[in-house]
Amino acid sequence: MQRPSIRGPITLLALMSLSFGACRGEPTPPLFTGDLSRPEKEVEKEPAKIAEPERKLWFSSGPGRDAILARERQNFPAATKLLDEVLQDGSLAADDRGAALWLRALEDLRAQRFAEAAARLAEARAAPGLAAVAPRIRLLEAQAWLDAGMPEKASAPLAGLVEAAAGTAIEAAATITSADARARTNDRAGALAQYAAFIAKYPESPRRHEVRAKRARLLAESEAPEELREAIELYEKLLLDVPLSDYGSEAEERLPALAQKVGLRRSFTEDREAARQRTLAKIRDQQTRGRYAAVIRDVDDFLALQPPEADRCEALFLKGTAIFKQRKRAKSRPVFEQAATSCRKAGPGRKDTLVKALYQAGRGRYAEGEYERAAKQFQAVADEFPDHSYADDSLLLAGESWAEKGDKPRERQAYEGMLERFSGGDMAFEARRRLLVLALTQDRPADALKLADEGLTQKGLDLRERAKLHYFRGRGLHRLGRTDDAVAAWLDVVATAPLSYPGLQAMSRLREAGDEPLARAIAALEKSADQAAVRLDLPPTPAAQRALLLARLGLGDEAREELSDAKIDGWPAAAVLAQAGLYGESQRLLGALGSGWRQSPPVGSNRELWTIAHPLAFSDLVRAGEGAHQVPWFLTFAIMQTESRFEPGVTSWAGARGLVQLMPATAKDLARQAGVDGFNDARLFDPSLNLDLGTLYLGNLVRRFGGEESAVPLAIPSYNAGAGAVDKWLDKRKDWDFDLFIEAIPYDETRAYTQSVLERWLSYRWLHAPAELTAAQRLPYVPLTLPSRARGVQAGPVDHG
């Protein structure tokens, strides 16, 4: 059934503008209801069509191809219908029929029609073109028969499967399924042997807890004391490792009877020690799962038992962390202080927790607004534990605290002290960056220039850090009236990291310097780098061929599994996955490549690397949303890449869902205002709806700050932290230069997020903008002055060209 349209007149959208963060887990804020409508003549023209990158799928066209794309977009009912259409074609080639049967069986499995899935898989594995992955299909078929309650039918696909899968990505799973089948067909000895073999060979497997539980169940049926004792050991390990899982619950339920059966007797002290370990394990697991209220409750119960100081130290730290994670930072402070007291009493073995508790207590005091006391506490941590990894972080927060106190001399002193004491530390650049912002906002350009020059002599700087120092060097030079030198510094930014956030700022300053400096920057972006081309082809190995086949079928997890098992990574693996539209898997691989490839602009063979890294995922949906909701071109791609890596089914720790990570409460308001019927949280995994709501929200934020491209650097942090937070920062810094305002965003996460999205926006614009645009038109522009509306100034007439 077609989803109701959420697009309406511009004047209606103007009344829907929101002022809250999309991905922060906060209560739904009030609506912003300013008049954001624009005269019809001012509406931007729709850009030229963006070409989709080539998608190398199993089916080159028709319902088979559409089915793979529907599965990618989480539209499983449509995929089922399309695959049924494919399978009705009597002239379908055997290999195509096998592929369609496999994909259709996956939809049966999703619907828990296990017998039907198994029958389709049995037919699919006979296709000659699928011979390379036949063991994988056999494994799925066998598991489907087991899930259907027909273990005797699993014997055929399992015959020789473990041997056939030896040395491949599915060997571990085949071992488990084969053992399960033996267990269900009364081959107890065979099952126990295979479970034991799995535990020995894969001790760190994600499925190790499952296998331990299955072996323990079989052992628990025995009358042999040695087998019963092993079952007890396995269950006790599950209680410590995964106490809150189903396996942990099973262990807790079965252990008393097993202990009685084997005649296990423990002293009171041993029982108490075991109970203590289990309780702490349970609390740790609750913390990992984000069950903060349960952590607080159980820690209080645990402390009532008068545990030793070492345990009090850990338990109180866990409680403080749970309160902190609930965004009650001020209330966490006394708990962290109690933890620190117990950690000191516990001795050197709890030094690490002591330092972290003192540090977190300082953050709690900062949240209370006691900035001077917080600054002194952070300073004390750095002085008492100069060798701890938190020492430099503490000095950094001491500076932040003095900044909030309004004590600029002490803020500067804290950062300078950190540079002096920890010049080679991982926070040294951050201290220098803050000193640069301080120098420029206090009109000390000579100090800024000195800081930048000294920073550029440091070793270990990454690409963006070096580029940012060149940028600030240019700002200092420009303030000193050395315009030509400033232009040279900004050109150094472009040469160092061409399509980076500092590069965006540098090109914006060069644009302001005149046509000739901007032309030089553009020439640098278009200059071919003298470097060897990166090979993107896969090695001629069976694993690589299996990965390629799976990718063409849209089976991303399986393809990534084969690539990982064969130790194929980097650009070749990322290219295969991206070309098949498996963007999330591709992005994860690229995340491990570092930023060295960004030193060269996207020219010649290097352009292919940049386009792999910046795919036009879901481009038809993005273009529809950006066109309807007046979002600047390509901004949605940059947000989506940062938020979700283009994965429709992802959920954040805070509960944000889908491609642009909308919180359910936020999305519910948007859907209601837009007239979407039957909205529920699960629909946020539908890319069509999610992107429509996400671009509606993003467009509202852009218009909130003026509607032009200059509003984008304010809309981005609003998307992350909420427009209310951005308003507060503007109240304090509305007279600052725009680049310094961005550098001074108080939330580290939001500052990094904003610069990351801006960098990706620049890359998308430069790579994918319509060919008829000039090079200058493809580059976003961030002015040095904040937008008029952000400064509380009424905007003048808008020219939309």
PDB file of C-alpha atoms in Angstrom, residues 295-387:
ATOM      1  CA  VAL A 295      22.494  -0.590  38.430  1.00  0.00           C
ATOM      2  CA  ILE A 296      21.663   2.059  41.029  1.00  0.00           C
ATOM      3  CA  ARG A 297      19.182  -0.223  42.807  1.00  0.00           C
ATOM      4  CA  ASP A 298      21.444  -3.261  42.855  1.00  0.00           C
ATOM      5  CA  VAL A 299      24.501  -1.313  43.982  1.00  0.00           C
ATOM      6  CA  ASP A 300      22.548  -0.001  46.967  1.00  0.00           C
ATOM      7  CA  ASP A 301      21.518  -3.569  47.847  1.00  0.00           C
ATOM      8  CA  PHE A 302      25.093  -4.752  47.379  1.00  0.00           C
ATOM      9  CA  LEU A 303      26.520  -2.050  49.648  1.00  0.00           C
ATOM     10  CA  ALA A 304      24.092  -3.034  52.395  1.00  0.00           C
ATOM     11  CA  LEU A 305      26.014  -6.337  52.628  1.00  0.00           C
ATOM     12  CA  GLN A 306      29.129  -4.456  53.821  1.00  0.00           C
ATOM     13  CA  PRO A 307      31.507  -5.651  51.064  1.00  0.00           C
ATOM     14  CA  PRO A 308      35.275  -5.031  51.285  1.00  0.00           C
ATOM     15  CA  GLU A 309      36.584  -1.599  50.220  1.00  0.00           C
ATOM     16  CA  ALA A 310      37.805  -2.816  46.828  1.00  0.00           C
ATOM     17  CA  ASP A 311      34.286  -3.956  45.970  1.00  0.00           C
ATOM     18  CA  ARG A 312      32.742  -0.777  47.421  1.00  0.00           C
ATOM     19  CA  CYS A 313      35.092   1.193  45.189  1.00  0.00           C
ATOM     20  CA  GLU A 314      33.962  -0.596  42.030  1.00  0.00           C
ATOM     21  CA  ALA A 315      30.278  -0.687  42.970  1.00  0.00           C
ATOM     22  CA  LEU A 316      30.117   3.009  43.838  1.00  0.00           C
ATOM     23  CA  PHE A 317      31.945   3.895  40.637  1.00  0.00           C
ATOM     24  CA  LEU A 318      29.405   1.870  38.646  1.00  0.00           C
ATOM     25  CA  LYS A 319      26.562   3.636  40.453  1.00  0.00           C
ATOM     26  CA  GLY A 320      28.059   7.063  39.813  1.00  0.00           C
ATOM     27  CA  THR A 321      28.530   6.196  36.159  1.00  0.00           C
ATOM     28  CA  ALA A 322      24.903   5.051  35.896  1.00  0.00           C
ATOM     29  CA  ILE A 323      23.674   8.345  37.364  1.00  0.00           C
ATOM     30  CA  PHE A 324      26.031  10.272  35.045  1.00  0.00           C
ATOM     31  CA  LYS A 325      24.747   8.323  32.030  1.00  0.00           C
ATOM     32  CA  GLN A 326      21.194   9.333  32.989  1.00  0.00           C
ATOM     33  CA  ARG A 327      22.315  12.925  32.364  1.00  0.00           C
ATOM     34  CA  LYS A 328      22.197  13.680  36.084  1.00  0.00           C
ATOM     35  CA  ARG A 329      25.800  14.772  36.220  1.00  0.00           C
ATOM     36  CA  ALA A 330      25.477  16.982  39.275  1.00  0.00           C
ATOM     37  CA  LYS A 331      23.830  14.181  41.261  1.00  0.00           C
ATOM     38  CA  SER A 332      26.614  11.796  40.308  1.00  0.00           C
ATOM     39  CA  ARG A 333      29.282  13.932  42.008  1.00  0.00           C
ATOM     40  CA  PRO A 334      28.804  12.830  45.662  1.00  0.00           C
ATOM     41  CA  VAL A 335      28.653   9.175  44.562  1.00  0.00           C
ATOM     42  CA  PHE A 336      31.944   9.486  42.702  1.00  0.00           C
ATOM     43  CA  GLU A 337      33.451  11.153  45.778  1.00  0.00           C
ATOM     44  CA  GLN A 338      32.323   8.213  47.921  1.00  0.00           C
ATOM     45  CA  ALA A 339      33.851   5.864  45.340  1.00  0.00           C
ATOM     46  CA  ALA A 340      37.144   7.769  45.524  1.00  0.00           C
ATOM     47  CA  THR A 341      37.202   7.449  49.326  1.00  0.00           C
ATOM     48  CA  SER A 342      36.731   3.682  49.135  1.00  0.00           C
ATOM     49  CA  CYS A 343      39.266   3.369  46.310  1.00  0.00           C
ATOM     50  CA  ARG A 344      41.917   5.123  48.420  1.00  0.00           C
ATOM     51  CA  LYS A 345      41.243   2.757  51.299  1.00  0.00           C
ATOM     52  CA  ALA A 346      41.415  -0.237  48.945  1.00  0.00           C
ATOM     53  CA  GLY A 347      45.034   0.528  48.082  1.00  0.00           C
ATOM     54  CA  PRO A 348      47.132   0.553  44.891  1.00  0.00           C
ATOM     55  CA  GLY A 349      45.015  -2.119  43.209  1.00  0.00           C
ATOM     56  CA  ARG A 350      42.217   0.410  42.748  1.00  0.00           C
ATOM     57  CA  LYS A 351      44.346   3.365  41.637  1.00  0.00           C
ATOM     58  CA  ASP A 352      42.873   3.479  38.139  1.00  0.00           C
ATOM     59  CA  THR A 353      39.300   3.571  39.431  1.00  0.00           C
ATOM     60  CA  LEU A 354      40.348   6.200  42.009  1.00  0.00           C
ATOM     61  CA  VAL A 355      41.663   8.545  39.329  1.00  0.00           C
ATOM     62  CA  LYS A 356      38.573   8.073  37.168  1.00  0.00           C
ATOM     63  CA  ALA A 357      36.265   8.649  40.144  1.00  0.00           C
ATOM     64  CA  LEU A 358      38.026  11.914  41.050  1.00  0.00           C
ATOM     65  CA  TYR A 359      37.903  13.021  37.421  1.00  0.00           C
ATOM     66  CA  GLN A 360      34.196  12.227  37.116  1.00  0.00           C
ATOM     67  CA  ALA A 361      33.479  13.972  40.422  1.00  0.00           C
ATOM     68  CA  GLY A 362      35.061  17.066  38.904  1.00  0.00           C
ATOM     69  CA  ARG A 363      32.761  16.788  35.897  1.00  0.00           C
ATOM     70  CA  GLY A 364      29.827  16.558  38.269  1.00  0.00           C
ATOM     71  CA  ARG A 365      30.960  19.700  40.077  1.00  0.00           C
ATOM     72  CA  TYR A 366      31.304  21.420  36.691  1.00  0.00           C
ATOM     73  CA  ALA A 367      27.697  20.450  35.954  1.00  0.00           C
ATOM     74  CA  GLU A 368      26.660  22.030  39.278  1.00  0.00           C
ATOM     75  CA  GLY A 369      28.092  25.331  38.082  1.00  0.00           C
ATOM     76  CA  GLU A 370      30.882  25.331  40.677  1.00  0.00           C
ATOM     77  CA  TYR A 371      33.469  26.128  38.061  1.00  0.00           C
ATOM     78  CA  GLU A 372      36.264  27.350  40.308  1.00  0.00           C
ATOM     79  CA  ARG A 373      36.076  24.312  42.590  1.00  0.00           C
ATOM     80  CA  ALA A 374      35.856  22.050  39.525  1.00  0.00           C
ATOM     81  CA  ALA A 375      38.943  23.663  38.012  1.00  0.00           C
ATOM     82  CA  LYS A 376      40.905  23.182  41.215  1.00  0.00           C
ATOM     83  CA  GLN A 377      39.768  19.579  41.471  1.00  0.00           C
ATOM     84  CA  PHE A 378      40.878  18.817  37.918  1.00  0.00           C
ATOM     85  CA  GLN A 379      44.208  20.505  38.618  1.00  0.00           C
ATOM     86  CA  ALA A 380      44.611  18.377  41.753  1.00  0.00           C
ATOM     87  CA  VAL A 381      44.035  15.159  39.783  1.00  0.00           C
ATOM     88  CA  ALA A 382      46.739  16.135  37.283  1.00  0.00           C
ATOM     89  CA  ASP A 383      49.158  17.066  40.082  1.00  0.00           C
ATOM     90  CA  GLU A 384      48.604  13.903  42.157  1.00  0.00           C
ATOM     91  CA  PHE A 385      48.608  11.447  39.237  1.00  0.00           C
ATOM     92  CA  PRO A 386      50.861  12.999  36.574  1.00  0.00           C
ATOM     93  CA  ASP A 387      51.592   9.605  34.990  1.00  0.00           C
TER      94      ASP A 387
END
